[in-house]
Structures are given as structure tokens and as C-alpha cells.
Amino acid sequence: MSFRARLFAFWMKKRPKSLSPAKVIAVAFAGIILAGACLLTLPAASRDGSSCGFLTALFTATSATCVTGLIMQDTWLQWSGFGQVVILCLIQIGGLGFMSAATLLVFLLRKRIGLKQRLVMAQALSVNDMDGVVRLQRTVLVGSFGVEGIGALILFLRFLPEYGFLNAIRWGIFHSVSGFCNAGFDIFGVIKPDASLMEFQSDPVVLLTIGVLIVIGGLGFLVWQDVVQKRRFKRLTIYTRLVLLTTAALLVAGWFLICLLEWDNPATLGPMPVGEKLLNGLFQSITLRTAGFASIDQAALSEGGKAVSIVLMLIGGSSGSTAGGLKTVSFIALVLFMVARARGRESVCVFRRTIPQGQVLDAMTIAFILIFLAVFGGAFISVTSPVGFTDGLFESVSALATVGLTAGATRILSVPAKLLMILHMYFGRVGVLTISLGFLAGNRAEERFRYAETKLLIG
């Protein structure tokens, strides 16, 4: 038997017989990123007709697929029309999840969805069971394209008188999809490179339209379905109520703190009239929910403003949405747990219901992993690149929480730091919990015995 035949026989014997839904999602996202990177390395993808190099392409494809928005080159100046279409497709697939794109194809071909496909769909949508998962997937697709269409129409009508039909339709579609998917990519470089939305600081139509798209995309698909079906707040599930209340509280708190800390900063909100200060303070609070658009210079934020931004970025949006981060309900579960423990209570309760202790521990585990990776990333960036720790931490959290805001450090990062950012973006989008379950806990051993307990001094 030849070496090639023996190698094939070995692979057929040792290959994994089946992949769990978590592994399918992780591998599929990696495959989409690599495919996008290969397309972006083509000379036709760059505006100057020469290949950008694999690292730039890989970084951009990861940022687009993981709906982050961090870039090494201005999207308009670097990428041709073909390259921008590739990026937009990666954003849409990454924002809705590759299973949504696959399901759309199945719906169009009128094929039947099997049990295994339903399992993967449930995992991709962050739901606990398969009951109604196909109906939910249909709601996700119809709702997403509907909201993106409305946002594109509003932006098209706003840009049409000033910038012409072609720019209006191009900008309307691209930024509506980018906003709804919480991606943060923009093609306004034709007006001013690397300015994001800073040229529209005084434009409430642009900022509020993109802001609303960001919030809707960050609420989560389960929340949409619950709100549409039940409509009254008291009839909503506990999860939906927590998402809506926590989202509103974080937006208002972020708005207040950003305005308080940046009100007199001459490089951010300082020179603006009162109305613009409030508008841009609100948009900053919204975009920190993993969106990545910037209406003010992030590098010019005060130290306090950067600290608030880092915390809000780390919390992120809601589960089963286009947003990243720790997630709103995980955050509020930890807050409720700390309040309960401070009051000497064992159980964590909300709306006359008890949150299972296992879920609180899961939230605590995810929070610890994210904080550890964020601090490690900040330290690694500050050591390997000409960046201070605060800006390095800002960059690390922005990648890990798939936000996409930068304090000006992305382009001066070392190659090792850029590779770390790619890994952070991938972990942030696919999910630390999904990856750990898929690759580490696939064959979890049963606890056959327990050791005797011991008491420790805590605090």
C-alpha cells in the first residue's frame, strides 16, 4: 500500500465521526473567515489593483465576519467595489450567523430541515431547545431584512439630495447592514478618511437612524419574537424584561457618564452646542454596545471616558443577537448575585423568580474569562507595541467584545499584537462558552465521588 493510500486509510479511521452543533458553528465561522480572507487578497479586491497581503486580508475578514469593525486600512480607500461587497457579505453572514444564511437557501429551495440542522440552528440562535426553532429562524430572517431595508431607505432619502443617487443607495444599504449587524464598518472615507461618522456629528437623522439599528440588532432574536407576539410588558418572559430594562438602564447610564466626563473636553464634546453634546453623548453610549461607529474621536477621550467606555464595551449586547460582550442578562445576573450575597441570601431572585445557581456560575465563569483575556491582551499590546496600557486595554476589549472602536492603536500594532486581536475577535463572536463546550467539554467525565468539604477565610 502506498504512503498516500495509508494516509487516507488512517484519516478514514481517525476522522471525527460527527461534529456537535458548537463545533459546527466554530469550524464554519473559521471557514468563512478564511474564504473571505482569500477573496480579499485578490488584486481585484483592492482599489489600487495590487494584493493587500494575507495578514491585512485576514484581519479585515475576521473583523467583518465577527462584526467587530476594527480595520488596518480605511475601507473606502483600501477596498474596491468588489472588496466592499465581500466585506458586506461577511458582515451579513457574521451578524445573522452562518446558519441563517444556510437556512435562507434551504427556504428558497423548499428543502426539508432535518433534526441535526435544527440542533445547529438552536445553538446558533442561543436557544435551549428545538421547539419552534425553524419558526424563530424565519422570524430572524424576515425581521432582519425588514429592519435593514427600512434603515437603508431612511439613509438613502437623507443622502440623496446632497450626495446623489449612487452614493445614497450605496451608503444607505452598506451602513444599514453594518449598523444593524453591529459591525461598525463605514465607507465614508470618500468624504474624509478614517473619520467614521464624525462628519455627521450634527446630523440627528444619520446618528439616530444608525443608533436605532444598533439597538434593535443588539436586543436579540428571542426578544424580537417575544415582543411581537405578546406586545405587553407584563406578558413578556422574564428574560425579555431583563434584556429591555438592562439595555435601557445601560444606555441612560452611559449617556449620563459620557456627557458628564466629556462635556468640557475640547477634543470631544467641548466645542459642540448643547443639543449636539447630548446627541453625540447618546450615540457614544449606543455605539459602545459593540457597534463600532464613532461620532467623536475615541483617542481624545479623557481617562475617565475611556474607563467608562471599556466597561460598557465589555458588557456588550444581549444573547442571540448581533452584539458581543459579556451580554446584558449575564451582567445583571452577576449584579443581582452580588446584591443577594451582600444581604446574606443564598438564592438570586428577580420578578418573583429564582435564577438557578448554575446559570449564575456560568455568567461568573464567562465574566472571569473575558476579564482575564482583556487584561492579558492589554498588557500584551502595551509590551509588544508602542501603545500605553489604557489604550492597549481599550483595543483588547474592543476586539474581544466585537465592538470595533479604537483609540488610534490598531494600525501601529505589532504583528504578534494583530494576531492576538484576530484571536480575540474570533473568540468574542463565536463565544467563549460555545468554544469551551464544543472543544473542551465534549466528553465531560461524570463526578464519581466528592471530597470532604473544607472551610476557607474569604474576604
CSV table of C-alpha atoms in Angstrom, one decimal:
chain,number,residue,atom,x,y,z
A,1,MET,CA,0.0,0.0,0.0
A,2,SER,CA,1.4,3.4,-1.0
A,3,PHE,CA,2.0,6.2,1.6
A,4,ARG,CA,-0.9,8.2,0.1
A,5,ALA,CA,-3.3,5.2,0.5
A,6,ARG,CA,-2.1,4.6,4.1
A,7,LEU,CA,-2.6,8.2,4.9
A,8,PHE,CA,-6.1,8.1,3.5
A,9,ALA,CA,-6.9,4.9,5.4
A,10,PHE,CA,-5.5,6.5,8.7
A,11,TRP,CA,-7.7,9.6,8.1
A,12,MET,CA,-10.8,7.5,7.4
A,13,LYS,CA,-10.2,5.5,10.7
A,14,LYS,CA,-9.3,8.5,12.9
A,15,ARG,CA,-11.6,11.2,11.4
A,16,PRO,CA,-14.3,12.6,13.7
A,17,LYS,CA,-17.5,10.7,13.0
A,18,SER,CA,-19.7,13.6,13.8
A,19,LEU,CA,-19.5,17.2,15.0
A,20,SER,CA,-21.5,18.7,17.8
A,21,PRO,CA,-23.5,21.9,17.0
A,22,ALA,CA,-21.0,24.0,18.9
A,23,LYS,CA,-18.1,22.5,16.8
A,24,VAL,CA,-20.0,23.0,13.6
A,25,ILE,CA,-20.5,26.7,14.4
A,26,ALA,CA,-16.9,27.3,15.4
A,27,VAL,CA,-15.5,25.5,12.4
A,28,ALA,CA,-17.9,27.2,10.0
A,29,PHE,CA,-17.0,30.6,11.2
A,30,ALA,CA,-13.3,29.8,10.8
A,31,GLY,CA,-14.0,28.6,7.3
A,32,ILE,CA,-16.0,31.7,6.3
A,33,ILE,CA,-13.2,33.9,7.7
A,34,LEU,CA,-10.5,32.1,5.6
A,35,ALA,CA,-12.7,32.2,2.5
A,36,GLY,CA,-13.2,35.9,2.9
A,37,ALA,CA,-9.5,36.5,3.5
A,38,CYS,CA,-8.7,34.6,0.3
A,39,LEU,CA,-11.1,36.8,-1.6
A,40,LEU,CA,-9.7,40.0,-0.1
A,41,THR,CA,-6.2,39.0,-1.1
A,42,LEU,CA,-7.1,39.1,-4.7
A,43,PRO,CA,-5.8,42.2,-6.6
A,44,ALA,CA,-9.4,42.9,-7.7
A,45,ALA,CA,-10.4,43.4,-4.1
A,46,SER,CA,-8.0,46.4,-3.6
A,47,ARG,CA,-8.6,49.8,-5.1
A,48,ASP,CA,-5.1,50.1,-6.4
A,49,GLY,CA,-5.2,46.7,-8.2
A,50,SER,CA,-2.5,45.1,-6.1
A,51,SER,CA,-2.9,42.5,-3.4
A,52,CYS,CA,-3.1,43.9,0.2
A,53,GLY,CA,-1.3,40.9,1.7
A,54,PHE,CA,-2.7,38.0,3.6
A,55,LEU,CA,-2.4,39.5,7.1
A,56,THR,CA,-4.4,42.6,6.2
A,57,ALA,CA,-7.0,40.4,4.4
A,58,LEU,CA,-7.2,38.0,7.3
A,59,PHE,CA,-7.6,40.8,9.9
A,60,THR,CA,-10.3,42.5,7.8
A,61,ALA,CA,-12.2,39.3,7.1
A,62,THR,CA,-12.1,38.4,10.8
A,63,SER,CA,-13.3,41.8,11.8
A,64,ALA,CA,-16.1,41.7,9.2
A,65,THR,CA,-17.3,38.1,9.9
A,66,CYS,CA,-17.1,38.7,13.7
A,67,VAL,CA,-18.9,42.0,13.2
A,68,THR,CA,-16.2,44.0,15.0
A,69,GLY,CA,-15.2,46.9,12.8
A,70,LEU,CA,-11.5,47.2,13.6
A,71,ILE,CA,-9.6,48.0,10.4
A,72,MET,CA,-6.0,48.2,9.3
A,73,GLN,CA,-6.8,50.4,6.3
A,74,ASP,CA,-9.7,52.8,5.6
A,75,THR,CA,-12.5,50.7,4.0
A,76,TRP,CA,-13.2,53.1,1.2
A,77,LEU,CA,-9.6,53.9,0.3
A,78,GLN,CA,-8.3,50.3,0.5
A,79,TRP,CA,-11.1,48.2,-1.0
A,80,SER,CA,-12.6,48.3,-4.4
A,81,GLY,CA,-16.3,47.8,-5.1
A,82,PHE,CA,-15.7,44.1,-5.2
A,83,GLY,CA,-13.8,44.2,-1.9
A,84,GLN,CA,-16.6,46.2,-0.3
A,85,VAL,CA,-19.2,43.7,-1.5
A,86,VAL,CA,-17.1,40.9,0.0
A,87,ILE,CA,-16.9,42.7,3.3
A,88,LEU,CA,-20.7,43.5,3.3
A,89,CYS,CA,-21.5,39.8,2.7
A,90,LEU,CA,-19.2,38.7,5.5
A,91,ILE,CA,-20.9,41.3,7.8
A,92,GLN,CA,-24.3,40.0,6.9
A,93,ILE,CA,-23.3,36.3,7.3
A,94,GLY,CA,-21.4,37.0,10.6
A,95,GLY,CA,-24.2,39.2,12.0
A,96,LEU,CA,-27.1,36.8,11.4
A,97,GLY,CA,-25.0,33.7,11.8
A,98,PHE,CA,-24.0,31.3,9.0
A,99,MET,CA,-26.9,29.1,9.8
A,100,SER,CA,-29.3,31.9,9.0
A,101,ALA,CA,-27.7,32.2,5.5
A,102,ALA,CA,-27.8,28.4,5.1
A,103,THR,CA,-31.4,28.3,6.2
A,104,LEU,CA,-32.4,31.1,3.8
A,105,LEU,CA,-31.0,28.9,1.0
A,106,VAL,CA,-33.0,26.0,2.3
A,107,PHE,CA,-36.2,28.0,2.4
A,108,LEU,CA,-35.6,29.3,-1.1
A,109,LEU,CA,-35.0,25.7,-2.4
A,110,ARG,CA,-38.0,24.5,-0.3
A,111,LYS,CA,-36.0,21.7,1.3
A,112,ARG,CA,-36.8,20.0,4.5
A,113,ILE,CA,-34.8,20.8,7.6
A,114,GLY,CA,-33.6,17.8,9.5
A,115,LEU,CA,-33.0,17.1,13.2
A,116,LYS,CA,-29.3,17.8,13.0
A,117,GLN,CA,-29.8,21.1,11.2
A,118,ARG,CA,-32.4,22.1,13.9
A,119,LEU,CA,-29.8,21.4,16.6
A,120,VAL,CA,-27.2,23.6,15.0
A,121,MET,CA,-29.9,26.4,14.4
A,122,ALA,CA,-30.8,26.2,18.1
A,123,GLN,CA,-27.1,26.5,19.1
A,124,ALA,CA,-26.5,29.4,16.7
A,125,LEU,CA,-29.6,31.3,18.0
A,126,SER,CA,-28.7,30.7,21.6
A,127,VAL,CA,-31.9,28.9,22.5
A,128,ASN,CA,-32.2,25.9,24.8
A,129,ASP,CA,-34.4,23.6,22.8
A,130,MET,CA,-35.6,23.0,19.2
A,131,ASP,CA,-39.3,23.8,19.8
A,132,GLY,CA,-40.2,26.4,17.2
A,133,VAL,CA,-36.6,27.0,16.2
A,134,VAL,CA,-37.5,26.9,12.4
A,135,ARG,CA,-40.2,29.5,13.0
A,136,LEU,CA,-37.8,31.6,15.0
A,137,GLN,CA,-35.2,31.3,12.2
A,138,ARG,CA,-37.8,32.5,9.7
A,139,THR,CA,-38.7,35.5,12.0
A,140,VAL,CA,-35.0,36.3,12.3
A,141,LEU,CA,-34.6,36.4,8.5
A,142,VAL,CA,-37.7,38.4,7.7
A,143,GLY,CA,-37.2,40.7,10.6
A,144,SER,CA,-33.6,41.4,9.9
A,145,PHE,CA,-34.1,42.1,6.2
A,146,GLY,CA,-37.1,44.2,7.0
A,147,VAL,CA,-35.3,46.4,9.6
A,148,GLU,CA,-32.3,46.7,7.4
A,149,GLY,CA,-34.5,47.7,4.4
A,150,ILE,CA,-36.2,50.4,6.5
A,151,GLY,CA,-32.9,51.7,7.7
A,152,ALA,CA,-31.4,51.8,4.2
A,153,LEU,CA,-34.5,53.7,2.9
A,154,ILE,CA,-34.2,56.4,5.6
A,155,LEU,CA,-30.5,56.8,5.0
A,156,PHE,CA,-31.0,56.8,1.2
A,157,LEU,CA,-33.5,59.6,1.5
A,158,ARG,CA,-31.2,61.6,3.8
A,159,PHE,CA,-28.1,61.2,1.5
A,160,LEU,CA,-29.9,61.6,-1.9
A,161,PRO,CA,-30.2,65.5,-2.1
A,162,GLU,CA,-26.6,66.1,-1.1
A,163,TYR,CA,-24.6,63.2,-2.4
A,164,GLY,CA,-26.5,61.9,-5.5
A,165,PHE,CA,-28.4,58.7,-6.2
A,166,LEU,CA,-25.5,56.2,-6.5
A,167,ASN,CA,-23.8,57.4,-3.3
A,168,ALA,CA,-27.1,57.5,-1.5
A,169,ILE,CA,-28.1,53.9,-2.4
A,170,ARG,CA,-24.6,52.6,-1.8
A,171,TRP,CA,-24.2,54.3,1.6
A,172,GLY,CA,-27.8,53.6,2.7
A,173,ILE,CA,-27.5,49.8,2.1
A,174,PHE,CA,-23.9,49.4,3.4
A,175,HIS,CA,-24.4,51.4,6.6
A,176,SER,CA,-27.8,50.0,7.4
A,177,VAL,CA,-26.5,46.4,7.3
A,178,SER,CA,-23.3,47.4,9.2
A,179,GLY,CA,-25.4,49.2,11.8
A,180,PHE,CA,-27.9,46.5,12.3
A,181,CYS,CA,-25.2,43.8,12.5
A,182,ASN,CA,-23.3,45.9,15.0
A,183,ALA,CA,-20.3,45.8,12.7
A,184,GLY,CA,-19.1,49.4,12.6
A,185,PHE,CA,-17.6,49.3,9.1
A,186,ASP,CA,-18.2,52.5,7.1
A,187,ILE,CA,-17.4,53.7,3.6
A,188,PHE,CA,-17.5,57.5,4.3
A,189,GLY,CA,-13.7,57.6,3.6
A,190,VAL,CA,-14.7,59.3,0.3
A,191,ILE,CA,-15.6,62.3,2.4
A,192,LYS,CA,-12.9,62.1,5.0
A,193,PRO,CA,-10.7,59.0,5.6
A,194,ASP,CA,-10.8,57.3,9.0
A,195,ALA,CA,-13.5,59.7,10.2
A,196,SER,CA,-16.3,57.2,10.7
A,197,LEU,CA,-19.4,59.3,11.5
A,198,MET,CA,-17.5,62.3,12.7
A,199,GLU,CA,-18.6,64.3,9.6
A,200,PHE,CA,-22.2,63.7,10.7
A,201,GLN,CA,-21.9,64.9,14.3
A,202,SER,CA,-24.6,67.5,13.9
A,203,ASP,CA,-26.9,65.2,11.8
A,204,PRO,CA,-29.6,63.7,14.0
A,205,VAL,CA,-31.1,61.7,11.1
A,206,VAL,CA,-27.9,59.7,10.4
A,207,LEU,CA,-26.9,59.3,14.1
A,208,LEU,CA,-30.3,58.3,15.4
A,209,THR,CA,-31.1,56.0,12.4
A,210,ILE,CA,-27.9,54.1,12.8
A,211,GLY,CA,-28.3,54.2,16.6
A,212,VAL,CA,-31.8,52.6,16.4
A,213,LEU,CA,-30.4,49.9,14.1
A,214,ILE,CA,-27.6,49.2,16.6
A,215,VAL,CA,-30.0,48.9,19.5
A,216,ILE,CA,-32.5,46.6,17.6
A,217,GLY,CA,-29.7,44.4,16.4
A,218,GLY,CA,-28.3,44.2,19.9
A,219,LEU,CA,-31.5,43.1,21.6
A,220,GLY,CA,-31.5,39.6,20.3
A,221,PHE,CA,-33.8,37.5,18.1
A,222,LEU,CA,-35.7,35.9,21.0
A,223,VAL,CA,-36.6,39.3,22.4
A,224,TRP,CA,-38.0,40.4,19.0
A,225,GLN,CA,-40.2,37.3,18.8
A,226,ASP,CA,-41.4,37.7,22.4
A,227,VAL,CA,-42.2,41.4,21.9
A,228,VAL,CA,-44.0,40.9,18.6
A,229,GLN,CA,-46.1,38.0,20.0
A,230,LYS,CA,-47.0,39.4,23.4
A,231,ARG,CA,-46.7,43.2,23.0
A,232,ARG,CA,-47.5,44.0,26.6
A,233,PHE,CA,-44.6,44.3,29.1
A,234,LYS,CA,-46.3,42.2,31.8
A,235,ARG,CA,-46.8,39.3,29.5
A,236,LEU,CA,-43.2,39.2,28.3
A,237,THR,CA,-40.9,36.5,29.6
A,238,ILE,CA,-38.5,37.2,32.5
A,239,TYR,CA,-35.6,37.1,30.1
A,240,THR,CA,-37.1,39.7,27.7
A,241,ARG,CA,-38.0,42.0,30.6
A,242,LEU,CA,-34.4,41.8,31.9
A,243,VAL,CA,-33.0,42.5,28.5
A,244,LEU,CA,-35.2,45.5,27.9
A,245,LEU,CA,-34.7,47.0,31.3
A,246,THR,CA,-30.9,46.4,31.5
A,247,THR,CA,-30.4,47.7,27.9
A,248,ALA,CA,-32.4,50.9,28.8
A,249,ALA,CA,-30.5,51.4,32.1
A,250,LEU,CA,-27.1,50.9,30.5
A,251,LEU,CA,-27.9,53.3,27.6
A,252,VAL,CA,-29.1,56.0,30.0
A,253,ALA,CA,-26.2,55.5,32.5
A,254,GLY,CA,-23.7,55.5,29.7
A,255,TRP,CA,-25.2,58.6,28.2
A,256,PHE,CA,-25.1,60.4,31.5
A,257,LEU,CA,-21.5,59.4,32.3
A,258,ILE,CA,-20.1,60.2,28.8
A,259,CYS,CA,-21.8,63.7,28.9
A,260,LEU,CA,-20.5,64.2,32.5
A,261,LEU,CA,-16.9,63.2,31.7
A,262,GLU,CA,-16.6,64.7,28.2
A,263,TRP,CA,-18.8,67.8,28.5
A,264,ASP,CA,-15.9,70.3,28.6
A,265,ASN,CA,-13.3,68.2,26.8
A,266,PRO,CA,-12.2,70.4,23.9
A,267,ALA,CA,-11.3,67.4,21.8
A,268,THR,CA,-14.6,65.6,22.0
A,269,LEU,CA,-17.9,67.2,23.2
A,270,GLY,CA,-16.5,70.5,24.4
A,271,PRO,CA,-16.9,72.7,21.3
A,272,MET,CA,-20.4,71.5,20.4
A,273,PRO,CA,-23.7,73.2,21.2
A,274,VAL,CA,-25.8,71.7,24.0
A,275,GLY,CA,-28.0,69.8,21.6
A,276,GLU,CA,-25.1,68.2,19.8
A,277,LYS,CA,-23.4,67.3,23.0
A,278,LEU,CA,-26.5,65.4,24.1
A,279,LEU,CA,-26.9,63.8,20.7
A,280,ASN,CA,-23.3,62.6,20.5
A,281,GLY,CA,-23.2,61.6,24.1
A,282,LEU,CA,-26.2,59.4,23.5
A,283,PHE,CA,-24.7,57.9,20.3
A,284,GLN,CA,-21.4,57.2,22.1
A,285,SER,CA,-23.4,55.3,24.7
A,286,ILE,CA,-25.2,53.3,22.0
A,287,THR,CA,-22.2,52.5,19.8
A,288,LEU,CA,-20.3,51.2,22.9
A,289,ARG,CA,-22.8,48.3,22.8
A,290,THR,CA,-20.5,46.6,20.3
A,291,ALA,CA,-21.3,48.7,17.2
A,292,GLY,CA,-18.0,50.4,16.5
A,293,PHE,CA,-19.2,53.6,14.7
A,294,ALA,CA,-17.6,56.8,16.1
A,295,SER,CA,-19.1,60.3,16.0
A,296,ILE,CA,-16.3,61.6,18.3
A,297,ASP,CA,-12.5,60.9,18.4
A,298,GLN,CA,-12.0,57.9,20.7
A,299,ALA,CA,-8.3,58.7,21.1
A,300,ALA,CA,-9.2,62.1,22.5
A,301,LEU,CA,-11.5,60.7,25.3
A,302,SER,CA,-10.5,61.6,28.8
A,303,GLU,CA,-9.1,58.8,31.0
A,304,GLY,CA,-12.5,58.6,32.8
A,305,GLY,CA,-14.3,58.5,29.4
A,306,LYS,CA,-12.1,55.6,28.3
A,307,ALA,CA,-12.7,53.7,31.5
A,308,VAL,CA,-16.5,54.0,31.1
A,309,SER,CA,-16.2,53.0,27.5
A,310,ILE,CA,-14.2,49.9,28.4
A,311,VAL,CA,-16.8,48.8,31.0
A,312,LEU,CA,-19.7,49.3,28.6
A,313,MET,CA,-17.9,47.6,25.7
A,314,LEU,CA,-17.2,44.6,27.9
A,315,ILE,CA,-20.8,44.3,28.9
A,316,GLY,CA,-22.0,44.4,25.3
A,317,GLY,CA,-25.4,43.5,23.9
A,318,SER,CA,-27.8,40.6,24.5
A,319,SER,CA,-27.6,36.9,23.9
A,320,GLY,CA,-28.7,35.6,20.5
A,321,SER,CA,-28.1,39.0,18.9
A,322,THR,CA,-25.6,40.6,16.5
A,323,ALA,CA,-23.7,42.0,19.5
A,324,GLY,CA,-20.8,40.6,21.5
A,325,GLY,CA,-19.5,41.1,25.0
A,326,LEU,CA,-20.5,39.5,28.3
A,327,LYS,CA,-24.2,40.1,27.5
A,328,THR,CA,-26.7,42.2,29.4
A,329,VAL,CA,-28.5,39.4,31.2
A,330,SER,CA,-25.2,37.8,32.3
A,331,PHE,CA,-24.2,41.2,33.7
A,332,ILE,CA,-27.5,41.8,35.6
A,333,ALA,CA,-27.4,38.2,36.9
A,334,LEU,CA,-24.0,39.0,38.4
A,335,VAL,CA,-25.2,42.2,39.9
A,336,LEU,CA,-28.2,40.5,41.4
A,337,PHE,CA,-25.9,37.8,42.8
A,338,MET,CA,-23.7,40.3,44.5
A,339,VAL,CA,-26.6,42.1,46.0
A,340,ALA,CA,-28.1,38.9,47.3
A,341,ARG,CA,-24.8,37.7,48.8
A,342,ALA,CA,-24.2,41.2,50.3
A,343,ARG,CA,-27.6,40.8,52.0
A,344,GLY,CA,-26.7,37.3,53.3
A,345,ARG,CA,-29.1,35.4,50.9
A,346,GLU,CA,-28.3,32.2,49.1
A,347,SER,CA,-30.7,32.5,46.2
A,348,VAL,CA,-30.8,35.1,43.4
A,349,CYS,CA,-34.4,36.3,42.7
A,350,VAL,CA,-35.9,38.6,40.1
A,351,PHE,CA,-39.6,39.3,39.3
A,352,ARG,CA,-40.6,36.7,41.9
A,353,ARG,CA,-38.5,34.0,40.2
A,354,THR,CA,-35.2,32.3,41.3
A,355,ILE,CA,-32.3,32.2,38.9
A,356,PRO,CA,-30.6,28.8,39.0
A,357,GLN,CA,-27.3,28.8,40.7
A,358,GLY,CA,-25.7,27.0,37.8
A,359,GLN,CA,-26.6,29.9,35.5
A,360,VAL,CA,-25.1,32.4,37.9
A,361,LEU,CA,-21.9,30.4,38.0
A,362,ASP,CA,-21.9,30.2,34.2
A,363,ALA,CA,-22.2,34.0,34.0
A,364,MET,CA,-19.4,34.4,36.5
A,365,THR,CA,-17.1,32.0,34.6
A,366,ILE,CA,-17.7,33.9,31.3
A,367,ALA,CA,-17.0,37.2,33.0
A,368,PHE,CA,-13.8,35.9,34.5
A,369,ILE,CA,-12.6,34.6,31.2
A,370,LEU,CA,-13.4,37.8,29.4
A,371,ILE,CA,-11.8,40.0,32.0
A,372,PHE,CA,-8.7,37.8,32.1
A,373,LEU,CA,-8.3,37.8,28.3
A,374,ALA,CA,-9.0,41.6,28.1
A,375,VAL,CA,-6.3,42.4,30.7
A,376,PHE,CA,-3.8,39.9,29.2
A,377,GLY,CA,-4.5,41.4,25.8
A,378,GLY,CA,-4.0,45.0,27.1
A,379,ALA,CA,-0.7,44.0,28.7
A,380,PHE,CA,0.5,42.1,25.6
A,381,ILE,CA,-0.3,45.0,23.3
A,382,SER,CA,1.4,47.6,25.5
A,383,VAL,CA,4.5,45.4,25.8
A,384,THR,CA,4.8,44.5,22.0
A,385,SER,CA,3.6,47.8,20.5
A,386,PRO,CA,4.2,51.5,21.1
A,387,VAL,CA,0.9,51.8,23.0
A,388,GLY,CA,0.1,52.6,26.6
A,389,PHE,CA,-1.7,50.2,28.8
A,390,THR,CA,-5.0,52.1,28.8
A,391,ASP,CA,-5.1,52.3,25.0
A,392,GLY,CA,-4.0,48.7,24.8
A,393,LEU,CA,-6.8,47.6,27.1
A,394,PHE,CA,-9.2,49.7,25.1
A,395,GLU,CA,-8.1,47.9,21.9
A,396,SER,CA,-8.2,44.5,23.6
A,397,VAL,CA,-11.7,44.9,24.9
A,398,SER,CA,-12.9,46.4,21.7
A,399,ALA,CA,-11.7,43.2,19.8
A,400,LEU,CA,-12.9,40.7,22.5
A,401,ALA,CA,-16.3,42.3,22.8
A,402,THR,CA,-16.5,42.7,18.9
A,403,VAL,CA,-17.0,46.5,19.3
A,404,GLY,CA,-14.6,47.9,16.7
A,405,LEU,CA,-13.8,51.3,18.4
A,406,THR,CA,-10.2,52.2,18.6
A,407,ALA,CA,-8.2,54.8,20.4
A,408,GLY,CA,-5.9,55.0,17.4
A,409,ALA,CA,-3.7,52.0,18.1
A,410,THR,CA,-4.9,49.4,15.6
A,411,ARG,CA,-2.6,50.5,12.7
A,412,ILE,CA,0.6,50.7,14.9
A,413,LEU,CA,0.2,47.3,16.5
A,414,SER,CA,3.0,44.8,16.0
A,415,VAL,CA,2.3,41.6,14.0
A,416,PRO,CA,2.0,39.5,17.2
A,417,ALA,CA,-0.5,42.0,18.6
A,418,LYS,CA,-2.5,41.9,15.4
A,419,LEU,CA,-2.6,38.1,15.5
A,420,LEU,CA,-3.8,38.3,19.1
A,421,MET,CA,-6.5,40.7,18.1
A,422,ILE,CA,-7.7,38.3,15.4
A,423,LEU,CA,-8.0,35.6,18.0
A,424,HIS,CA,-9.8,38.0,20.4
A,425,MET,CA,-12.3,38.8,17.6
A,426,TYR,CA,-12.9,35.2,16.8
A,427,PHE,CA,-13.4,34.2,20.5
A,428,GLY,CA,-15.7,37.2,21.0
A,429,ARG,CA,-18.0,36.4,18.2
A,430,VAL,CA,-18.2,32.6,18.3
A,431,GLY,CA,-18.4,32.8,22.1
A,432,VAL,CA,-16.1,31.7,24.9
A,433,LEU,CA,-18.8,29.4,26.3
A,434,THR,CA,-19.6,27.8,22.9
A,435,ILE,CA,-15.9,27.1,22.2
A,436,SER,CA,-15.3,25.7,25.6
A,437,LEU,CA,-18.3,23.5,25.4
A,438,GLY,CA,-17.6,22.4,21.8
A,439,PHE,CA,-13.9,21.6,22.2
A,440,LEU,CA,-13.2,21.1,25.8
A,441,ALA,CA,-16.3,19.6,27.4
A,442,GLY,CA,-17.4,17.3,24.6
A,443,ASN,CA,-16.6,14.2,26.7
A,444,ARG,CA,-17.0,15.5,30.2
A,445,ALA,CA,-16.4,12.9,32.8
A,446,GLU,CA,-19.0,12.2,35.4
A,447,GLU,CA,-18.2,13.0,39.0
A,448,ARG,CA,-18.0,9.6,40.6
A,449,PHE,CA,-17.0,10.8,44.1
A,450,ARG,CA,-16.7,14.0,46.1
A,451,TYR,CA,-14.0,15.1,48.6
A,452,ALA,CA,-14.9,16.3,52.1
A,453,GLU,CA,-15.6,20.0,52.3
A,454,THR,CA,-13.2,22.5,53.9
A,455,LYS,CA,-13.7,26.0,55.2
A,456,LEU,CA,-11.7,28.9,53.9
A,457,LEU,CA,-11.3,32.5,55.0
A,458,ILE,CA,-13.0,34.7,52.3
A,459,GLY,CA,-12.7,38.4,52.3
